[in-house]
Amino acid sequence: DAGVTQSPTHLIKTRGQQVTLRCSPKSGHDTVSWYQQALGQGPQFIFQYYEEEERQRGNFPDRFSGHQFPNYSSELNVNALLLGDSALYLCASSAGLGIYNEQFFGPGTRLTVL
Amino acid sequence: QQQVKQSPQSLIVQKGGISIINCAYENTAFDYFPWYQQFPGKGPALLIAIRPDVSEKKEGRFTISFNKSAKQFSLHIMDSQPGDSATYFCAPSKAAGNKLTFGGGTRVLVKP
């Protein structure tokens, strides 16, 4: 049983460019959340997708957008990249939004903006 | 506004010793109190979690103690092993499947 997978593993972009990160949830999971983890800090919640809709959003600008597909996989898009967007981007999946629906994290995508 | 404060930032403990990490939160709507373990180059993994209807939960060498009135919960790692060397995060939430609010992390180093 594959866990949460993310691609690519590493990515280098320059300021002003756009990037798309991808996540496949754990088998049986229908909810995907994205987090940003700056070096030496705890992950920060970006947004969560359930039934192909954005259900919750953290304190991130509109440059951060996402999408969930019918097979529950998800994409995170970041436009007009800034140096401060350099971070590890984590995807987490769960079987719903409820009190018992534990989130499982993928290994992350390391984004470096030059 | 920093909703979740974790202490200490780092911890060095001898093999066989006890590691204690504390987490203080402000949001009284939180109803799920987990600790995550993260190794370098990996995503966080759920270690142990507690709900507010109990004050303590033990799983193997790991124990969570919860104090609802003080809005604090802690992680105790008994008989610490070198393999426990990792960064630990508290991440309270309204529900397990809901938005997790992570603390700043505690880097634990267990010396052999």
PDB file of C-alpha atoms in Angstrom:
ATOM      1  CA  ASP A   1       0.000   0.000   0.000  1.00  0.00           C
ATOM      2  CA  ALA A   2       1.680   3.177  -1.239  1.00  0.00           C
ATOM      3  CA  GLY A   3       1.689   6.089   1.122  1.00  0.00           C
ATOM      4  CA  VAL A   4       1.458   9.734   0.111  1.00  0.00           C
ATOM      5  CA  THR A   5       3.677  10.465  -2.872  1.00  0.00           C
ATOM      6  CA  GLN A   6       4.899  13.844  -4.090  1.00  0.00           C
ATOM      7  CA  SER A   7       6.683  15.009  -7.204  1.00  0.00           C
ATOM      8  CA  PRO A   8       9.152  16.314  -7.984  1.00  0.00           C
ATOM      9  CA  THR A   9      11.525  15.701  -5.077  1.00  0.00           C
ATOM     10  CA  HIS A  10      13.548  18.822  -5.685  1.00  0.00           C
ATOM     11  CA  LEU A  11      12.988  21.885  -7.837  1.00  0.00           C
ATOM     12  CA  ILE A  12      15.002  25.018  -8.567  1.00  0.00           C
ATOM     13  CA  LYS A  13      13.287  28.090  -9.980  1.00  0.00           C
ATOM     14  CA  THR A  14      14.114  31.777 -10.375  1.00  0.00           C
ATOM     15  CA  ARG A  15      12.185  34.742  -9.031  1.00  0.00           C
ATOM     16  CA  GLY A  16       9.034  35.559 -10.965  1.00  0.00           C
ATOM     17  CA  GLN A  17       8.590  32.063 -12.366  1.00  0.00           C
ATOM     18  CA  GLN A  18       5.648  29.763 -11.734  1.00  0.00           C
ATOM     19  CA  VAL A  19       5.778  26.256 -10.258  1.00  0.00           C
ATOM     20  CA  THR A  20       3.412  23.286  -9.990  1.00  0.00           C
ATOM     21  CA  LEU A  21       3.829  20.604  -7.332  1.00  0.00           C
ATOM     22  CA  ARG A  22       1.932  17.323  -7.361  1.00  0.00           C
ATOM     23  CA  CYS A  23       0.576  14.991  -4.688  1.00  0.00           C
ATOM     24  CA  SER A  24      -1.044  11.559  -4.782  1.00  0.00           C
ATOM     25  CA  PRO A  25      -2.868  10.682  -1.566  1.00  0.00           C
ATOM     26  CA  LYS A  26      -2.636   7.443   0.344  1.00  0.00           C
ATOM     27  CA  SER A  27      -4.952   4.741  -0.987  1.00  0.00           C
ATOM     28  CA  GLY A  28      -8.476   5.211   0.351  1.00  0.00           C
ATOM     29  CA  HIS A  29      -7.947   8.878   1.249  1.00  0.00           C
ATOM     30  CA  ASP A  30     -10.046  11.655  -0.280  1.00  0.00           C
ATOM     31  CA  THR A  31      -8.781  14.776   1.500  1.00  0.00           C
ATOM     32  CA  VAL A  32      -5.518  16.552   0.714  1.00  0.00           C
ATOM     33  CA  SER A  33      -3.844  19.360   2.670  1.00  0.00           C
ATOM     34  CA  TRP A  34      -0.751  21.355   1.722  1.00  0.00           C
ATOM     35  CA  TYR A  35       1.775  22.790   4.157  1.00  0.00           C
ATOM     36  CA  GLN A  36       4.863  24.976   3.723  1.00  0.00           C
ATOM     37  CA  GLN A  37       7.868  24.273   5.952  1.00  0.00           C
ATOM     38  CA  ALA A  38      10.635  26.878   5.960  1.00  0.00           C
ATOM     39  CA  LEU A  39      14.064  25.721   7.095  1.00  0.00           C
ATOM     40  CA  GLY A  40      14.183  25.204  10.850  1.00  0.00           C
ATOM     41  CA  GLN A  41      10.478  25.954  11.374  1.00  0.00           C
ATOM     42  CA  GLY A  42       7.253  24.055  11.794  1.00  0.00           C
ATOM     43  CA  PRO A  43       4.974  23.446   8.808  1.00  0.00           C
ATOM     44  CA  GLN A  44       2.411  26.172   8.026  1.00  0.00           C
ATOM     45  CA  PHE A  45      -1.017  25.247   6.647  1.00  0.00           C
ATOM     46  CA  ILE A  46      -1.652  26.525   3.111  1.00  0.00           C
ATOM     47  CA  PHE A  47      -5.040  24.989   2.175  1.00  0.00           C
ATOM     48  CA  GLN A  48      -7.099  21.820   2.172  1.00  0.00           C
ATOM     49  CA  TYR A  49      -9.100  20.138  -0.598  1.00  0.00           C
ATOM     50  CA  TYR A  50     -12.074  17.825  -0.202  1.00  0.00           C
ATOM     51  CA  GLU A  51     -14.520  16.781  -2.923  1.00  0.00           C
ATOM     52  CA  GLU A  52     -12.501  18.865  -5.407  1.00  0.00           C
ATOM     53  CA  GLU A  53     -13.175  22.075  -3.489  1.00  0.00           C
ATOM     54  CA  GLU A  54     -10.951  24.240  -1.299  1.00  0.00           C
ATOM     55  CA  ARG A  55     -12.411  23.774   2.187  1.00  0.00           C
ATOM     56  CA  GLN A  56      -9.998  25.748   4.336  1.00  0.00           C
ATOM     57  CA  ARG A  57      -7.201  28.208   3.629  1.00  0.00           C
ATOM     58  CA  GLY A  58      -4.338  29.451   5.735  1.00  0.00           C
ATOM     59  CA  ASN A  59      -2.753  32.885   5.695  1.00  0.00           C
ATOM     60  CA  PHE A  60      -1.157  32.662   2.243  1.00  0.00           C
ATOM     61  CA  PRO A  61      -1.538  35.107  -0.669  1.00  0.00           C
ATOM     62  CA  ASP A  62      -3.527  34.394  -3.821  1.00  0.00           C
ATOM     63  CA  ARG A  63      -0.270  33.532  -5.599  1.00  0.00           C
ATOM     64  CA  PHE A  64      -0.779  30.130  -3.970  1.00  0.00           C
ATOM     65  CA  SER A  65      -3.549  28.148  -5.628  1.00  0.00           C
ATOM     66  CA  GLY A  66      -4.480  24.535  -5.890  1.00  0.00           C
ATOM     67  CA  HIS A  67      -6.644  21.938  -7.465  1.00  0.00           C
ATOM     68  CA  GLN A  68      -7.975  18.489  -6.622  1.00  0.00           C
ATOM     69  CA  PHE A  69      -8.773  16.000  -9.362  1.00  0.00           C
ATOM     70  CA  PRO A  70     -11.566  13.365  -9.417  1.00  0.00           C
ATOM     71  CA  ASN A  71      -9.008  10.676  -8.447  1.00  0.00           C
ATOM     72  CA  TYR A  72      -8.253  12.783  -5.305  1.00  0.00           C
ATOM     73  CA  SER A  73      -4.728  13.737  -6.405  1.00  0.00           C
ATOM     74  CA  SER A  74      -3.853  17.380  -6.026  1.00  0.00           C
ATOM     75  CA  GLU A  75      -1.653  20.145  -7.386  1.00  0.00           C
ATOM     76  CA  LEU A  76      -0.206  23.203  -5.681  1.00  0.00           C
ATOM     77  CA  ASN A  77       0.589  26.143  -7.948  1.00  0.00           C
ATOM     78  CA  VAL A  78       2.681  29.129  -6.950  1.00  0.00           C
ATOM     79  CA  ASN A  79       2.892  32.151  -9.262  1.00  0.00           C
ATOM     80  CA  ALA A  80       5.377  35.023  -9.314  1.00  0.00           C
ATOM     81  CA  LEU A  81       7.856  33.185  -7.110  1.00  0.00           C
ATOM     82  CA  LEU A  82       9.681  35.132  -4.394  1.00  0.00           C
ATOM     83  CA  LEU A  83      12.913  34.211  -2.650  1.00  0.00           C
ATOM     84  CA  GLY A  84      10.859  33.671   0.517  1.00  0.00           C
ATOM     85  CA  ASP A  85       8.907  30.883  -1.170  1.00  0.00           C
ATOM     86  CA  SER A  86      11.965  28.645  -0.822  1.00  0.00           C
ATOM     87  CA  ALA A  87      10.808  25.856   1.483  1.00  0.00           C
ATOM     88  CA  LEU A  88       9.814  22.220   1.795  1.00  0.00           C
ATOM     89  CA  TYR A  89       6.245  21.792   0.560  1.00  0.00           C
ATOM     90  CA  LEU A  90       4.425  18.963   2.277  1.00  0.00           C
ATOM     91  CA  CYS A  91       1.263  17.218   1.213  1.00  0.00           C
ATOM     92  CA  ALA A  92      -0.863  15.345   3.741  1.00  0.00           C
ATOM     93  CA  SER A  93      -3.859  13.134   3.071  1.00  0.00           C
ATOM     94  CA  SER A  94      -6.662  11.799   5.234  1.00  0.00           C
ATOM     95  CA  ALA A  95      -9.887   9.828   4.845  1.00  0.00           C
ATOM     96  CA  GLY A  96     -12.100  12.858   5.437  1.00  0.00           C
ATOM     97  CA  LEU A  97     -12.138  15.884   7.716  1.00  0.00           C
ATOM     98  CA  GLY A  98     -13.333  14.291  10.910  1.00  0.00           C
ATOM     99  CA  ILE A  99     -12.029  13.936  14.438  1.00  0.00           C
ATOM    100  CA  TYR A 100     -10.577  10.483  13.837  1.00  0.00           C
ATOM    101  CA  ASN A 101      -9.203  11.065  10.324  1.00  0.00           C
ATOM    102  CA  GLU A 102      -5.448  11.140  10.913  1.00  0.00           C
ATOM    103  CA  GLN A 103      -3.311  12.979   8.356  1.00  0.00           C
ATOM    104  CA  PHE A 104      -0.410  11.155   6.700  1.00  0.00           C
ATOM    105  CA  PHE A 105       2.396  13.243   5.239  1.00  0.00           C
ATOM    106  CA  GLY A 106       4.427  12.711   2.094  1.00  0.00           C
ATOM    107  CA  PRO A 107       8.204  13.277   1.920  1.00  0.00           C
ATOM    108  CA  GLY A 108       7.782  16.769   0.506  1.00  0.00           C
ATOM    109  CA  THR A 109       9.087  18.747  -2.455  1.00  0.00           C
ATOM    110  CA  ARG A 110      12.118  20.939  -1.763  1.00  0.00           C
ATOM    111  CA  LEU A 111      11.666  24.216  -3.715  1.00  0.00           C
ATOM    112  CA  THR A 112      14.607  26.572  -4.067  1.00  0.00           C
ATOM    113  CA  VAL A 113      13.989  30.025  -5.556  1.00  0.00           C
ATOM    114  CA  LEU A 114      17.084  31.865  -6.805  1.00  0.00           C
TER     115      LEU A 114
ATOM    116  CA  GLN B   1      -0.234  35.852  16.772  1.00  0.00           C
ATOM    117  CA  GLN B   2       1.635  32.745  17.782  1.00  0.00           C
ATOM    118  CA  GLN B   3      -1.074  30.233  18.642  1.00  0.00           C
ATOM    119  CA  VAL B   4       1.207  27.341  19.574  1.00  0.00           C
ATOM    120  CA  LYS B   5       4.402  27.676  21.586  1.00  0.00           C
ATOM    121  CA  GLN B   6       6.747  24.727  21.965  1.00  0.00           C
ATOM    122  CA  SER B   7       9.677  24.372  24.398  1.00  0.00           C
ATOM    123  CA  PRO B   8      12.544  23.762  24.564  1.00  0.00           C
ATOM    124  CA  GLN B   9      13.847  24.468  21.049  1.00  0.00           C
ATOM    125  CA  SER B  10      16.491  21.786  21.438  1.00  0.00           C
ATOM    126  CA  LEU B  11      17.328  19.022  23.857  1.00  0.00           C
ATOM    127  CA  ILE B  12      20.315  16.755  24.432  1.00  0.00           C
ATOM    128  CA  VAL B  13      19.726  13.608  26.482  1.00  0.00           C
ATOM    129  CA  GLN B  14      21.828  10.565  27.274  1.00  0.00           C
ATOM    130  CA  LYS B  15      20.742   7.156  26.067  1.00  0.00           C
ATOM    131  CA  GLY B  16      18.278   5.733  28.567  1.00  0.00           C
ATOM    132  CA  GLY B  17      17.252   9.166  29.826  1.00  0.00           C
ATOM    133  CA  ILE B  18      13.901  10.955  29.680  1.00  0.00           C
ATOM    134  CA  SER B  19      13.084  13.633  27.116  1.00  0.00           C
ATOM    135  CA  ILE B  20      10.295  16.082  27.970  1.00  0.00           C
ATOM    136  CA  ILE B  21       8.830  18.533  25.450  1.00  0.00           C
ATOM    137  CA  ASN B  22       6.071  21.019  26.233  1.00  0.00           C
ATOM    138  CA  CYS B  23       3.418  22.661  24.078  1.00  0.00           C
ATOM    139  CA  ALA B  24       1.191  25.611  25.033  1.00  0.00           C
ATOM    140  CA  TYR B  25      -1.778  26.664  22.919  1.00  0.00           C
ATOM    141  CA  GLU B  26      -4.302  29.503  22.933  1.00  0.00           C
ATOM    142  CA  ASN B  27      -7.223  28.289  20.835  1.00  0.00           C
ATOM    143  CA  THR B  28      -9.824  26.678  23.118  1.00  0.00           C
ATOM    144  CA  ALA B  29     -11.545  25.174  20.056  1.00  0.00           C
ATOM    145  CA  PHE B  30      -8.703  22.684  19.631  1.00  0.00           C
ATOM    146  CA  ASP B  31      -9.954  19.173  20.275  1.00  0.00           C
ATOM    147  CA  TYR B  32      -7.103  16.973  19.022  1.00  0.00           C
ATOM    148  CA  PHE B  33      -3.565  17.111  20.397  1.00  0.00           C
ATOM    149  CA  PRO B  34      -0.907  15.186  18.439  1.00  0.00           C
ATOM    150  CA  TRP B  35       2.837  14.961  18.461  1.00  0.00           C
ATOM    151  CA  TYR B  36       4.639  14.439  15.152  1.00  0.00           C
ATOM    152  CA  GLN B  37       8.186  13.137  14.646  1.00  0.00           C
ATOM    153  CA  GLN B  38      10.251  14.287  11.690  1.00  0.00           C
ATOM    154  CA  PHE B  39      13.598  12.940  10.489  1.00  0.00           C
ATOM    155  CA  PRO B  40      15.817  14.940   8.100  1.00  0.00           C
ATOM    156  CA  GLY B  41      14.576  14.700   4.513  1.00  0.00           C
ATOM    157  CA  LYS B  42      11.261  13.144   5.548  1.00  0.00           C
ATOM    158  CA  GLY B  43       7.750  14.365   6.156  1.00  0.00           C
ATOM    159  CA  PRO B  44       6.331  14.462   9.703  1.00  0.00           C
ATOM    160  CA  ALA B  45       4.876  11.197  11.012  1.00  0.00           C
ATOM    161  CA  LEU B  46       2.231  10.941  13.717  1.00  0.00           C
ATOM    162  CA  LEU B  47       3.803   9.630  16.923  1.00  0.00           C
ATOM    163  CA  ILE B  48       0.982   9.795  19.444  1.00  0.00           C
ATOM    164  CA  ALA B  49      -2.182  11.847  19.921  1.00  0.00           C
ATOM    165  CA  ILE B  50      -4.660  12.555  22.715  1.00  0.00           C
ATOM    166  CA  ARG B  51      -8.205  13.907  22.923  1.00  0.00           C
ATOM    167  CA  PRO B  52      -9.300  16.194  25.777  1.00  0.00           C
ATOM    168  CA  ASP B  53     -11.466  13.627  27.548  1.00  0.00           C
ATOM    169  CA  VAL B  54      -8.342  11.965  29.024  1.00  0.00           C
ATOM    170  CA  SER B  55      -5.368  13.486  30.871  1.00  0.00           C
ATOM    171  CA  GLU B  56      -2.707  10.968  29.868  1.00  0.00           C
ATOM    172  CA  LYS B  57      -2.036   8.455  27.115  1.00  0.00           C
ATOM    173  CA  LYS B  58       0.863   6.020  26.882  1.00  0.00           C
ATOM    174  CA  GLU B  59       2.090   4.107  23.844  1.00  0.00           C
ATOM    175  CA  GLY B  60       5.264   2.151  24.459  1.00  0.00           C
ATOM    176  CA  ARG B  61       8.002   4.570  25.531  1.00  0.00           C
ATOM    177  CA  PHE B  62       5.957   7.639  24.551  1.00  0.00           C
ATOM    178  CA  THR B  63       3.464   9.388  26.882  1.00  0.00           C
ATOM    179  CA  ILE B  64       1.302  12.455  26.371  1.00  0.00           C
ATOM    180  CA  SER B  65       0.161  14.420  29.417  1.00  0.00           C
ATOM    181  CA  PHE B  66      -2.687  16.885  28.872  1.00  0.00           C
ATOM    182  CA  ASN B  67      -3.737  19.806  31.094  1.00  0.00           C
ATOM    183  CA  LYS B  68      -6.880  21.366  29.650  1.00  0.00           C
ATOM    184  CA  SER B  69      -7.178  24.188  32.210  1.00  0.00           C
ATOM    185  CA  ALA B  70      -3.576  25.279  31.586  1.00  0.00           C
ATOM    186  CA  LYS B  71      -3.955  24.785  27.810  1.00  0.00           C
ATOM    187  CA  GLN B  72      -0.781  22.735  27.731  1.00  0.00           C
ATOM    188  CA  PHE B  73       0.260  19.246  26.751  1.00  0.00           C
ATOM    189  CA  SER B  74       3.599  17.514  26.870  1.00  0.00           C
ATOM    190  CA  LEU B  75       5.470  14.594  25.339  1.00  0.00           C
ATOM    191  CA  HIS B  76       7.600  12.317  27.507  1.00  0.00           C
ATOM    192  CA  ILE B  77      10.049   9.944  25.827  1.00  0.00           C
ATOM    193  CA  MET B  78      11.171   7.297  28.308  1.00  0.00           C
ATOM    194  CA  ASP B  79      14.394   5.260  27.915  1.00  0.00           C
ATOM    195  CA  SER B  80      15.496   7.544  25.055  1.00  0.00           C
ATOM    196  CA  GLN B  81      17.393   5.798  22.243  1.00  0.00           C
ATOM    197  CA  PRO B  82      19.746   7.207  19.572  1.00  0.00           C
ATOM    198  CA  GLY B  83      17.068   6.348  16.985  1.00  0.00           C
ATOM    199  CA  ASP B  84      14.769   8.853  18.716  1.00  0.00           C
ATOM    200  CA  SER B  85      17.061  11.689  17.555  1.00  0.00           C
ATOM    201  CA  ALA B  86      14.681  13.768  15.446  1.00  0.00           C
ATOM    202  CA  THR B  87      12.619  16.955  15.480  1.00  0.00           C
ATOM    203  CA  TYR B  88       9.324  16.765  17.349  1.00  0.00           C
ATOM    204  CA  PHE B  89       6.322  18.976  16.662  1.00  0.00           C
ATOM    205  CA  CYS B  90       3.089  19.480  18.528  1.00  0.00           C
ATOM    206  CA  ALA B  91       0.243  20.275  16.123  1.00  0.00           C
ATOM    207  CA  PRO B  92      -3.116  20.782  17.831  1.00  0.00           C
ATOM    208  CA  SER B  93      -6.268  20.974  15.739  1.00  0.00           C
ATOM    209  CA  LYS B  94     -10.062  20.980  15.888  1.00  0.00           C
ATOM    210  CA  ALA B  95      -9.986  17.436  14.468  1.00  0.00           C
ATOM    211  CA  ALA B  96      -7.450  14.951  13.177  1.00  0.00           C
ATOM    212  CA  GLY B  97      -8.493  15.618   9.576  1.00  0.00           C
ATOM    213  CA  ASN B  98      -8.602  19.364  10.039  1.00  0.00           C
ATOM    214  CA  LYS B  99      -5.951  22.091   9.705  1.00  0.00           C
ATOM    215  CA  LEU B 100      -2.974  21.309  11.967  1.00  0.00           C
ATOM    216  CA  THR B 101      -1.319  24.255  13.746  1.00  0.00           C
ATOM    217  CA  PHE B 102       2.315  23.283  14.254  1.00  0.00           C
ATOM    218  CA  GLY B 103       4.628  24.508  16.982  1.00  0.00           C
ATOM    219  CA  GLY B 104       8.153  25.615  16.138  1.00  0.00           C
ATOM    220  CA  GLY B 105       9.660  22.197  16.793  1.00  0.00           C
ATOM    221  CA  THR B 106      12.097  20.672  19.287  1.00  0.00           C
ATOM    222  CA  ARG B 107      15.276  19.083  18.015  1.00  0.00           C
ATOM    223  CA  VAL B 108      16.158  16.117  20.210  1.00  0.00           C
ATOM    224  CA  LEU B 109      19.608  14.547  20.186  1.00  0.00           C
ATOM    225  CA  VAL B 110      20.118  11.309  22.102  1.00  0.00           C
ATOM    226  CA  LYS B 111      23.782  10.630  22.851  1.00  0.00           C
ATOM    227  CA  PRO B 112      24.897   6.985  23.061  1.00  0.00           C
TER     228      PRO B 112
END
